[in-house]
PDB file of C-alpha atoms in Angstrom:
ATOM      1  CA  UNK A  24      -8.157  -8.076 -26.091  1.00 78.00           C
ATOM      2  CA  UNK A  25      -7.573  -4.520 -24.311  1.00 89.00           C
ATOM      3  CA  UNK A  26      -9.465  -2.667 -22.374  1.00 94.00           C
ATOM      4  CA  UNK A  27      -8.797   1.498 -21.826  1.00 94.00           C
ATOM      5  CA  UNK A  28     -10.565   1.683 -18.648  1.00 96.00           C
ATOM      6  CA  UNK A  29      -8.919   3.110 -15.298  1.00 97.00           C
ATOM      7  CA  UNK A  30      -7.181   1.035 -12.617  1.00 98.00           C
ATOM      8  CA  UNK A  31      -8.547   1.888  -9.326  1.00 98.00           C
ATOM      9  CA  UNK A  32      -6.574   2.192  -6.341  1.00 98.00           C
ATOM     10  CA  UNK A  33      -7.302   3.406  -2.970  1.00 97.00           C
ATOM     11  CA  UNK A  34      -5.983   3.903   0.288  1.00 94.00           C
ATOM     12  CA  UNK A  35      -6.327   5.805   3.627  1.00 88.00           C
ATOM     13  CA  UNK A  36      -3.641   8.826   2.216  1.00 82.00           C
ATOM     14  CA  UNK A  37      -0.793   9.661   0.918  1.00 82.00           C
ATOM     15  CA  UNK A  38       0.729   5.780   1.197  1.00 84.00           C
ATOM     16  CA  UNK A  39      -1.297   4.688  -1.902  1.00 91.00           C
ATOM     17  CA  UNK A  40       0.264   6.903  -4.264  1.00 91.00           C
ATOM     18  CA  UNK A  41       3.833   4.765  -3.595  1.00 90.00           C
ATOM     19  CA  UNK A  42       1.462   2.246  -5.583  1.00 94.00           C
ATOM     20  CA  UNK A  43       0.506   4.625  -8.135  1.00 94.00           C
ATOM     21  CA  UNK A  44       3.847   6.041  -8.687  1.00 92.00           C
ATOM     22  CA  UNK A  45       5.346   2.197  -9.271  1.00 94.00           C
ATOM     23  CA  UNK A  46       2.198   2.055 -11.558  1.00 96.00           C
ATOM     24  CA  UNK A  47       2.859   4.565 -13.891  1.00 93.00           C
ATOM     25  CA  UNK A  48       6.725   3.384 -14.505  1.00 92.00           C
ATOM     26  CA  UNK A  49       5.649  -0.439 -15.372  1.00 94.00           C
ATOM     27  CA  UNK A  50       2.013   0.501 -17.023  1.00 94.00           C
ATOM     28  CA  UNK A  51       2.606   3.974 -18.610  1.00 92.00           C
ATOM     29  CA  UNK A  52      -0.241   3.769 -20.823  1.00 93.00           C
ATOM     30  CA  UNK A  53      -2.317   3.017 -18.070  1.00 96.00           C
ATOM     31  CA  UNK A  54      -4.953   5.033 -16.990  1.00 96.00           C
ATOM     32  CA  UNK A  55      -5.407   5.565 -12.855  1.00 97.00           C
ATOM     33  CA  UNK A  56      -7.889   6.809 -10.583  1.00 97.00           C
ATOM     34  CA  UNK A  57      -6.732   7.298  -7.092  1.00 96.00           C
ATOM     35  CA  UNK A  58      -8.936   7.682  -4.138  1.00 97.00           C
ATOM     36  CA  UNK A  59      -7.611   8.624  -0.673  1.00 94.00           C
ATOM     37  CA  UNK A  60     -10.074   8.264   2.103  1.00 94.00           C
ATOM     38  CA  UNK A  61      -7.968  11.795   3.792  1.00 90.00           C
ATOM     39  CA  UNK A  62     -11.543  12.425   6.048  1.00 91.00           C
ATOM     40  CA  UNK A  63     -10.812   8.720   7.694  1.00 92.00           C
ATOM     41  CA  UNK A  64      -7.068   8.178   7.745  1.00 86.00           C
ATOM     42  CA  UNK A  65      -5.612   6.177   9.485  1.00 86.00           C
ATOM     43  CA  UNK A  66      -6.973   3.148   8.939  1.00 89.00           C
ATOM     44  CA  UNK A  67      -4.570   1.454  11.361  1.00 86.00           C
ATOM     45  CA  UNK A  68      -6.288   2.614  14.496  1.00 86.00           C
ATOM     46  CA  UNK A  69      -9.668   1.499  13.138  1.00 91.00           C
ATOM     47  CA  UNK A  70     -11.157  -1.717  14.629  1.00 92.00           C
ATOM     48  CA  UNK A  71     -11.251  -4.767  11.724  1.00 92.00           C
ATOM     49  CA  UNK A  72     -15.240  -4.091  11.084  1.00 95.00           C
ATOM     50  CA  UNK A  73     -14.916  -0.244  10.489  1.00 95.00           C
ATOM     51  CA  UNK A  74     -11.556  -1.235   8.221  1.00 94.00           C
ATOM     52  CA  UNK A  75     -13.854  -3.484   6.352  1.00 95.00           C
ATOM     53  CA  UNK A  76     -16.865  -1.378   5.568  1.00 96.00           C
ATOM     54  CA  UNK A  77     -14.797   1.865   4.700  1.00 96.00           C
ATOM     55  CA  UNK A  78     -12.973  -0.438   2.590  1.00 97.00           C
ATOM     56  CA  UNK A  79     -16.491  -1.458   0.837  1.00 97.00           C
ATOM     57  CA  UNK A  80     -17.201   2.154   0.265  1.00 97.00           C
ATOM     58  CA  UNK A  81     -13.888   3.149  -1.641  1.00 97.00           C
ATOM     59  CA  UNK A  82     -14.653   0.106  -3.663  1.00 97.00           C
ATOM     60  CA  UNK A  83     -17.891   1.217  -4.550  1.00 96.00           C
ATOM     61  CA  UNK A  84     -16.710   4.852  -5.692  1.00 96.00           C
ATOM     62  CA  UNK A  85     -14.309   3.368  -7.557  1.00 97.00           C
ATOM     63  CA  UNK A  86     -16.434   1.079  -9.406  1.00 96.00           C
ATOM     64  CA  UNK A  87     -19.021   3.997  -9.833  1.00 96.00           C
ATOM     65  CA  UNK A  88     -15.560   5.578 -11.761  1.00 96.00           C
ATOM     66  CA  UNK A  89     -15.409   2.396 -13.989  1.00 97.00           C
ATOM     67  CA  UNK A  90     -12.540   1.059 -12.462  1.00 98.00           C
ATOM     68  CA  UNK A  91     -11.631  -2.824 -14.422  1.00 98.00           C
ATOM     69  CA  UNK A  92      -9.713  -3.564 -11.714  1.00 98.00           C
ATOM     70  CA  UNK A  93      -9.616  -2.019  -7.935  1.00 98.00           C
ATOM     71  CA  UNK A  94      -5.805  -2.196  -6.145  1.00 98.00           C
ATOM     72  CA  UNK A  95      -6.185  -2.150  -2.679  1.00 98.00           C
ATOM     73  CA  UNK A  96      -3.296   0.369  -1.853  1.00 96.00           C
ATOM     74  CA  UNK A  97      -3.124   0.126   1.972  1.00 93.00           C
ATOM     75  CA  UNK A  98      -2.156  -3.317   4.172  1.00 91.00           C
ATOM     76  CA  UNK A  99      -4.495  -2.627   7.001  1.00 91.00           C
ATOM     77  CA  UNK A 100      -7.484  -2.920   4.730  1.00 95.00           C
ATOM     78  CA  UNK A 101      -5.567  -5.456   2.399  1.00 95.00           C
ATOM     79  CA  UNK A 102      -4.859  -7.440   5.909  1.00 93.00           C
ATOM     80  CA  UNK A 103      -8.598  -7.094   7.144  1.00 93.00           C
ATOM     81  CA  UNK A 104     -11.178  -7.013   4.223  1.00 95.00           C
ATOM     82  CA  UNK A 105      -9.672  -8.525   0.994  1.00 96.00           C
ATOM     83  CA  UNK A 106     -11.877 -11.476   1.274  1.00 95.00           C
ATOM     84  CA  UNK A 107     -15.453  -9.684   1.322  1.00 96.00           C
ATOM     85  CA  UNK A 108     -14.194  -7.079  -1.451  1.00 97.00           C
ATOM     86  CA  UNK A 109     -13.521 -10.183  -3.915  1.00 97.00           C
ATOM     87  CA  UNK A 110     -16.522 -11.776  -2.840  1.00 96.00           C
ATOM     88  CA  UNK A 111     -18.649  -8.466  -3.687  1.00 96.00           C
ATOM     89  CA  UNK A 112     -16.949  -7.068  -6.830  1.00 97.00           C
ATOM     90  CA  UNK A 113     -17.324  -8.364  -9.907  1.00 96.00           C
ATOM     91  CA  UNK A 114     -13.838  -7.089 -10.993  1.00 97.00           C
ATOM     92  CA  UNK A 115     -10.798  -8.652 -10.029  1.00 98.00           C
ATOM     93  CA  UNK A 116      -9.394  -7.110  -6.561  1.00 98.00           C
ATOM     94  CA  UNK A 117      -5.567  -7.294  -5.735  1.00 98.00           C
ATOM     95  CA  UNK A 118      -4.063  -5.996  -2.039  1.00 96.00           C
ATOM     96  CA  UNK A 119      -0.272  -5.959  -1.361  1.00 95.00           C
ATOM     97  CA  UNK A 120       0.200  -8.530   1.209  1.00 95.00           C
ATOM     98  CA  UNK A 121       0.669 -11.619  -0.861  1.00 95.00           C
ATOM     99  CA  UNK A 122       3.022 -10.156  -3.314  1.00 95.00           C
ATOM    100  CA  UNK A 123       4.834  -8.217  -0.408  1.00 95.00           C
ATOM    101  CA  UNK A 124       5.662 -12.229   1.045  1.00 97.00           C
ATOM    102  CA  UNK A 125       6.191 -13.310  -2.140  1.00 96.00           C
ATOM    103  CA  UNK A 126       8.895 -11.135  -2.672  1.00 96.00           C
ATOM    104  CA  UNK A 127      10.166 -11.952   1.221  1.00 98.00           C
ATOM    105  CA  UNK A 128      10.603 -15.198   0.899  1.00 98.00           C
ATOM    106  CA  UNK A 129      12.577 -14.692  -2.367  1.00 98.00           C
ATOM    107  CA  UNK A 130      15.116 -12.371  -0.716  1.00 98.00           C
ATOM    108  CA  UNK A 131      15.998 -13.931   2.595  1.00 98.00           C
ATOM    109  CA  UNK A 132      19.163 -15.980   3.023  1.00 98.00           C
ATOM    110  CA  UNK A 133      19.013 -16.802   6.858  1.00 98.00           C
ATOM    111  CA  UNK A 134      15.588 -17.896   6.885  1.00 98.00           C
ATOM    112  CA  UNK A 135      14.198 -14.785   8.820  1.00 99.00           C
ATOM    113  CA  UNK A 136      11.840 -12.183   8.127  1.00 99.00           C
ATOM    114  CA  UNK A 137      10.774  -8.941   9.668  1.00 99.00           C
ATOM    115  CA  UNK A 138       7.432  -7.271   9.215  1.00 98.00           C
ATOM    116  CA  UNK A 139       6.494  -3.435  10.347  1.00 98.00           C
ATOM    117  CA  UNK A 140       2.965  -2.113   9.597  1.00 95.00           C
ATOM    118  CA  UNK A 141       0.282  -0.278  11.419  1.00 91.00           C
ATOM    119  CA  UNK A 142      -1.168  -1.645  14.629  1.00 91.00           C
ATOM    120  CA  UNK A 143      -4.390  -3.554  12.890  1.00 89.00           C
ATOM    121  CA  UNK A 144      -2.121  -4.803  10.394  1.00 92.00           C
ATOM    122  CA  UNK A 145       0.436  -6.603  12.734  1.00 95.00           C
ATOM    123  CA  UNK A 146      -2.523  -7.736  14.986  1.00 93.00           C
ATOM    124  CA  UNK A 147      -4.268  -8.988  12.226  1.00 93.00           C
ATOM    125  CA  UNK A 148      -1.034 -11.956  11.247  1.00 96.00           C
ATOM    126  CA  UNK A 149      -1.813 -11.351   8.014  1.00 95.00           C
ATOM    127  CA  UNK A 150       1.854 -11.271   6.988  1.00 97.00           C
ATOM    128  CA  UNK A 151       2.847 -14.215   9.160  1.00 97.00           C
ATOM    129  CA  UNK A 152      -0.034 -16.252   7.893  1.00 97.00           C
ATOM    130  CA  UNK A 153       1.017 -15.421   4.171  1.00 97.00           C
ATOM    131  CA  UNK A 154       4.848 -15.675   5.038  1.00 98.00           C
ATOM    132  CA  UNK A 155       4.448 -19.340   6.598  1.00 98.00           C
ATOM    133  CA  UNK A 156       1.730 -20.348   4.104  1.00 98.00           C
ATOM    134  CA  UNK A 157       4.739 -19.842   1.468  1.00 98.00           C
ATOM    135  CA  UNK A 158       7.647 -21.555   3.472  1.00 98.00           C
ATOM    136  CA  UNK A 159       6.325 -23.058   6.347  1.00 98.00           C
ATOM    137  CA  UNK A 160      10.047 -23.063   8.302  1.00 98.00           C
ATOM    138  CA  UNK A 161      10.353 -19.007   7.877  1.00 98.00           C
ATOM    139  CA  UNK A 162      11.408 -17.290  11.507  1.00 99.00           C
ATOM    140  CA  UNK A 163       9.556 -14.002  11.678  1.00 99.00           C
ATOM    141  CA  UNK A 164       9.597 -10.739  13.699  1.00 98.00           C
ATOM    142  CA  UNK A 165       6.489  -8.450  13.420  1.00 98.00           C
ATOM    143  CA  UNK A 166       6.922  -4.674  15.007  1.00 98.00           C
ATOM    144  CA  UNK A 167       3.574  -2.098  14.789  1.00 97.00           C
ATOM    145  CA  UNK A 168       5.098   0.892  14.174  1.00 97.00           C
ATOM    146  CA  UNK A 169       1.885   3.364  14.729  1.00 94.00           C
ATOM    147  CA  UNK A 170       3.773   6.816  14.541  1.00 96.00           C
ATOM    148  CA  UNK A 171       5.652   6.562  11.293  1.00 95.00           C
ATOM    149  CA  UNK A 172       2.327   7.145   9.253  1.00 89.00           C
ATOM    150  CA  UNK A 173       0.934  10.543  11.307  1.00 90.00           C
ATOM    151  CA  UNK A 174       5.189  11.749  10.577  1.00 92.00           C
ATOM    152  CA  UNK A 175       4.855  10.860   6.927  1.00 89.00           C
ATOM    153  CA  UNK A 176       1.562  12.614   6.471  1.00 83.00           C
ATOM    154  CA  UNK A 177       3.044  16.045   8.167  1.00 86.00           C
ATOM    155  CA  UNK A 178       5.853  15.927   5.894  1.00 88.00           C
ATOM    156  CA  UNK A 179       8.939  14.880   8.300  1.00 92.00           C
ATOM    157  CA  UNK A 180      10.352  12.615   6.281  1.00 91.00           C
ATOM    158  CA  UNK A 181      14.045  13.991   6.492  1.00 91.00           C
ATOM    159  CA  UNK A 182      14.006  14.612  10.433  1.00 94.00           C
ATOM    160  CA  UNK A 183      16.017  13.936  13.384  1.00 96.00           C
ATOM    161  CA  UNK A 184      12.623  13.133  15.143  1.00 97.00           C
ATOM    162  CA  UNK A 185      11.415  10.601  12.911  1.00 97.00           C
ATOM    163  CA  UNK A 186      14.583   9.133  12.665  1.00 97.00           C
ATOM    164  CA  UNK A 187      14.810   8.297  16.337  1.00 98.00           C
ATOM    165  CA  UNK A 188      11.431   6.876  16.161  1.00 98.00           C
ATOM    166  CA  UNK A 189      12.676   4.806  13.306  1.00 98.00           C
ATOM    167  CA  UNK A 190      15.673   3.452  15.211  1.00 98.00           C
ATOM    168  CA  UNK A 191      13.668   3.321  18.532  1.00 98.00           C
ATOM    169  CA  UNK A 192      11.373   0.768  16.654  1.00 98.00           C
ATOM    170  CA  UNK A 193      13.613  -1.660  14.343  1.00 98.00           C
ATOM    171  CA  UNK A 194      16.071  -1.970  17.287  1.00 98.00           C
ATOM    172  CA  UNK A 195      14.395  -4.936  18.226  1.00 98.00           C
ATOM    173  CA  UNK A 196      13.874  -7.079  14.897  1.00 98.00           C
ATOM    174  CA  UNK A 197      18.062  -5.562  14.600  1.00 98.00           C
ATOM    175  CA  UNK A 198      19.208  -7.214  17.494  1.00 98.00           C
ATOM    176  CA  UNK A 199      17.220 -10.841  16.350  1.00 98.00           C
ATOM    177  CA  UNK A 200      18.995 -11.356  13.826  1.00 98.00           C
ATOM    178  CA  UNK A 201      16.461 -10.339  10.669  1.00 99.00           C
ATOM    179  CA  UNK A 202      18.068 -10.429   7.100  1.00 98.00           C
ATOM    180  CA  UNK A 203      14.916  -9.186   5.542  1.00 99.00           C
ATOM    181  CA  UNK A 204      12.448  -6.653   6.671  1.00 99.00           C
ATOM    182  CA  UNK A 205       9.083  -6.305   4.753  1.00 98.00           C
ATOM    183  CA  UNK A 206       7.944  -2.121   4.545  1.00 96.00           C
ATOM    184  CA  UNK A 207       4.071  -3.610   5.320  1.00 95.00           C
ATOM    185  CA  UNK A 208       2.356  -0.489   5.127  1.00 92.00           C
ATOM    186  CA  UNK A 209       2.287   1.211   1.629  1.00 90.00           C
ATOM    187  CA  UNK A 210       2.958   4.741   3.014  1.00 89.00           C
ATOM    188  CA  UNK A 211       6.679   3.510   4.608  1.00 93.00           C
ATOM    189  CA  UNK A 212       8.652   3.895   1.220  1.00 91.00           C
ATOM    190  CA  UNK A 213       8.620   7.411   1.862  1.00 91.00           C
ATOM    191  CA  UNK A 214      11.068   6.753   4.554  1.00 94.00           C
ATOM    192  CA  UNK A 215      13.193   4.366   3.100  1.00 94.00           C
ATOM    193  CA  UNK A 216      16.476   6.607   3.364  1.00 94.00           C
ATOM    194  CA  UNK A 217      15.426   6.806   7.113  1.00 96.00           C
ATOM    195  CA  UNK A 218      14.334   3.526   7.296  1.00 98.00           C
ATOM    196  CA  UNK A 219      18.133   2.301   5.792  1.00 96.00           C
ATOM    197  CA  UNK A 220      20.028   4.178   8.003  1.00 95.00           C
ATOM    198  CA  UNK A 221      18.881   2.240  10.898  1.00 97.00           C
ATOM    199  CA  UNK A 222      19.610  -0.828   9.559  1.00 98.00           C
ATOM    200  CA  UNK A 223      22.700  -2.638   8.755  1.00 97.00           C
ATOM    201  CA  UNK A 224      23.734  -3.166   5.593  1.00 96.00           C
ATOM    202  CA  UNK A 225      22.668  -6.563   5.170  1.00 96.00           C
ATOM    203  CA  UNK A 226      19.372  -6.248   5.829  1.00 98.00           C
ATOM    204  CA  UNK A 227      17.107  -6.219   2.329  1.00 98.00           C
ATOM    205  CA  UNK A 228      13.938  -4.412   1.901  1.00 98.00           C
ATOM    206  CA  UNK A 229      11.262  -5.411   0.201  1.00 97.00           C
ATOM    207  CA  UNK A 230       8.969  -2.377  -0.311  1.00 92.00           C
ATOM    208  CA  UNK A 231       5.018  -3.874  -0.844  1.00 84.00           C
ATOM    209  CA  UNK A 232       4.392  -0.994  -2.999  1.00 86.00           C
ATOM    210  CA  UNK A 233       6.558  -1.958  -6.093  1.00 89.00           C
ATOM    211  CA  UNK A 234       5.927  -5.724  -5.516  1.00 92.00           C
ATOM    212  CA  UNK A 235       1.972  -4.983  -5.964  1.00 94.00           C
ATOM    213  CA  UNK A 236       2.461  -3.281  -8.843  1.00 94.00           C
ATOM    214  CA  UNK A 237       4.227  -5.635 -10.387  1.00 95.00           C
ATOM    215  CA  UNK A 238       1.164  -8.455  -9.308  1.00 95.00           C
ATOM    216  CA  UNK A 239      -0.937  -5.758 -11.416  1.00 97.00           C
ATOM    217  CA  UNK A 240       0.683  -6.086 -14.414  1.00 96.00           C
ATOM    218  CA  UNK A 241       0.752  -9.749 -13.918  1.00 96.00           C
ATOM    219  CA  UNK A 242      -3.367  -9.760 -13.255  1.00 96.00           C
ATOM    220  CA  UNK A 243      -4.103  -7.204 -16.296  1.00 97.00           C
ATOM    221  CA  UNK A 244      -2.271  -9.975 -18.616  1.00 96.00           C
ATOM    222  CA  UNK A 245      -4.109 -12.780 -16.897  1.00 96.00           C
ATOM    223  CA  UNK A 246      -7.331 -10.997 -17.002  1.00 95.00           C
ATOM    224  CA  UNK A 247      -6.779  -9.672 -20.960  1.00 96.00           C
ATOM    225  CA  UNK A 248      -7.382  -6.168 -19.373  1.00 96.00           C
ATOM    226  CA  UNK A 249      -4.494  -4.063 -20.128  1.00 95.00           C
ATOM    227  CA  UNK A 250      -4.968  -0.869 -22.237  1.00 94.00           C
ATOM    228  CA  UNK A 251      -4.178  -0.918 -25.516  1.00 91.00           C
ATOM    229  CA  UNK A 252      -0.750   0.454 -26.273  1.00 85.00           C
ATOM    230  CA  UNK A 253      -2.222   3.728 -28.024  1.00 78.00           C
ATOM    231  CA  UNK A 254      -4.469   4.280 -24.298  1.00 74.00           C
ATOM    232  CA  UNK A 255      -4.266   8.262 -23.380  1.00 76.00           C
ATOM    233  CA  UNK A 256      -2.536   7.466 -20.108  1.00 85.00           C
ATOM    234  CA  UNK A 257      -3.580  10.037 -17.166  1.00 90.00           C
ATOM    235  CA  UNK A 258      -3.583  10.101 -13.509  1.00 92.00           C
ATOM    236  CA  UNK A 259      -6.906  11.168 -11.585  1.00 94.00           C
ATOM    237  CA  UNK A 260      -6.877  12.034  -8.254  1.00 93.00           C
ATOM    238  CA  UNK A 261      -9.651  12.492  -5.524  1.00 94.00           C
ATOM    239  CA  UNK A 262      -9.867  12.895  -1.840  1.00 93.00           C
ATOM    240  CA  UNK A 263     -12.781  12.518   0.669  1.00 93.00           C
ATOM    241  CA  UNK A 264     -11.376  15.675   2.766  1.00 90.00           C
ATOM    242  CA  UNK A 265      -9.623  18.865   2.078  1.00 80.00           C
ATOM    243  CA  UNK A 266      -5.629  17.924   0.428  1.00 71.00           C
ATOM    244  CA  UNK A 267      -4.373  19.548   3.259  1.00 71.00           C
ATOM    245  CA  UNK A 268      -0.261  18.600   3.507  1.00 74.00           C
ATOM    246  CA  UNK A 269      -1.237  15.596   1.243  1.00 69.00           C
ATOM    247  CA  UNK A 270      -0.155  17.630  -2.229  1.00 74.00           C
ATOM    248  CA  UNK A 271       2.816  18.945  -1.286  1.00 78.00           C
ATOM    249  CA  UNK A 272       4.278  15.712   0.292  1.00 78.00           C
ATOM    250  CA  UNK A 273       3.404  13.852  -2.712  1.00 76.00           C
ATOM    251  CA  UNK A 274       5.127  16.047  -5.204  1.00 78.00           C
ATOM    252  CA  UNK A 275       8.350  16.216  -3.473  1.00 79.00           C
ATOM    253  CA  UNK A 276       8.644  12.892  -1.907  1.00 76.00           C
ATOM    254  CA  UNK A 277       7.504  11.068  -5.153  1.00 81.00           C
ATOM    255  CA  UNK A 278       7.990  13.727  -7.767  1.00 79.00           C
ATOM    256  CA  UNK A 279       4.385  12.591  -9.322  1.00 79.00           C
ATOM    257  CA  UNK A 280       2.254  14.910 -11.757  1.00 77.00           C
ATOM    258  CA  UNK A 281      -0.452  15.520 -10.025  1.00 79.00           C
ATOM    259  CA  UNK A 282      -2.678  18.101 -11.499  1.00 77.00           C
ATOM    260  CA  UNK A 283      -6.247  19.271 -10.032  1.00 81.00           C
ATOM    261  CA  UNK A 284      -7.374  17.118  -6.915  1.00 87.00           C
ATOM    262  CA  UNK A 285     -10.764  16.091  -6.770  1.00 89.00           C
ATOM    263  CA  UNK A 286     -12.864  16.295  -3.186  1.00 89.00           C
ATOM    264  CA  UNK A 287     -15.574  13.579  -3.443  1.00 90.00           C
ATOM    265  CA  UNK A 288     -18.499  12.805  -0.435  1.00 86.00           C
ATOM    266  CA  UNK A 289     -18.258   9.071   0.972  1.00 87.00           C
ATOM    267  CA  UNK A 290     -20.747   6.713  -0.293  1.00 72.00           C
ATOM    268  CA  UNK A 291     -21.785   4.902   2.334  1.00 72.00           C
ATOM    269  CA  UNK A 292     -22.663   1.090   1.359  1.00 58.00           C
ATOM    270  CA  UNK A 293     -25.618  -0.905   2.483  1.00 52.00           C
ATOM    271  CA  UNK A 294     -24.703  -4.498   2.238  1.00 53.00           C
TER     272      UNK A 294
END
């Protein structure tokens, strides 16, 4: 069986499309829509209740857009409200924290893995839970690192500003010894130059992004949802607020097509 209807994926901003652009190189017949909630972001800030019912309302507007499946593109919401989207969509729902461990535990040699992410994601243990759920004996170091997204969204990706901020934070989780250090917020691939060059050489990243898409794939087999291999593949894009910086960080940080951006009103749910 196939099935040529869009994947939907959503996040707070610009971090989502990392997911969509690791999307389009392992499913390119794939059709996806891409909401980012640009009047809320960030998410990160947000208390776990607010997370969880913005979270319900991208859902919705993506399922209004026929979505077969809805990616949950951001680890704060993935972190907070996974649970009540599965258990109030009746198509499947994937986040990035459990194949973001997965892919952890796979790369570490000493045993010892470091997590950054945005302040409701760390507080939340998500990743630790996940991490120890998987190998129980894991040593792990968890930094919030609530700046890096506001520099990513104006563009500083290549700056001697957000570089210091970058070293300022992984110093830390440096100097205890972690092998392995786990990007846990979807928009941090953007900096992985900057990211590298504060770490030594030994230390592997594992970028949630790529490892969710490849869980996608994975589900669309499982599921017998993947498009058929003739599917017009196409990339939709809407925003809840004006595109602002958004556009022009996306082309030239991820080099993506994107065409004409859509502005849509939140739906708020009643549930």
């Amino acid at each position: 069986m196939s099935d040529p209807r869009p994947i939907g994926v959503f996040d707070s901003g610009i971090g989502g499309l990392t997911v969509v652009k690791a999307l389009r190189e392992l499913l390119p017949n794939e059709k996806i829509f891409y909401l980012g909630d640009t009047a809320r972001i960030p998410y990160g800030s947000r208390s776990p209740i607010t997370v969880e019912r913005y979270s319900m309302e991208m859902a919705d507007m993506l399922t209004q857009e026929s979505a077969k499946i809805i990616v949950v593109a951001c680890n704060t919401a993935s972190s907070v409200a996974l649970p009540k989207l599965k258990e109030n969509l009746l198509v499947p729902v994937i986040g990035v924290i459990e194949p973001g461990a997965r892919a952890a535990i796979a790369a570490t040699r000493n045993g010892h893995v470091g997590v950054i992410g945005t302040r409701a994601t760390i507080k939340s243990g998500a990743y630790e839970q996940e991490l120890r759920r998987l190998s129980p004996d894991v040593r792990i170091s968890v930094r919030p690192c609530p700046l890096l997204v506001p520099l990513i969204e104006e563009g500083w990706l290549d700056d001697e500003l957000t570089d210091r901020v970058i070293a300022r934070y992984l110093g830390p989780l440096v100097r205890e010894g972690i092998d392995t250090l786990v990007l846990g917020c979807t928009h941090y691939p953007l900096l992985v130059h900057a990211i590298s060059r504060a770490l030594p050489k030994t230390v592997s990243l594992v970028d949630s992004a790529r490892n969710c898409a490849t869980a996608v794939r994975e589900l669309l087999v499982q599921e017998q949802l993947s498009a058929p291999l003739a599917n017009s593949a196409g990339l939709e894009i809407a925003l809840t607020d004006a595109p602002d910086t958004f556009l022009g960080v996306a082309r030239r940080a991820l080099q993506l097509d994107i065409g004409d951006v859509q502005l849509r009103e939140v739906l708020h749910a009643v549930r």
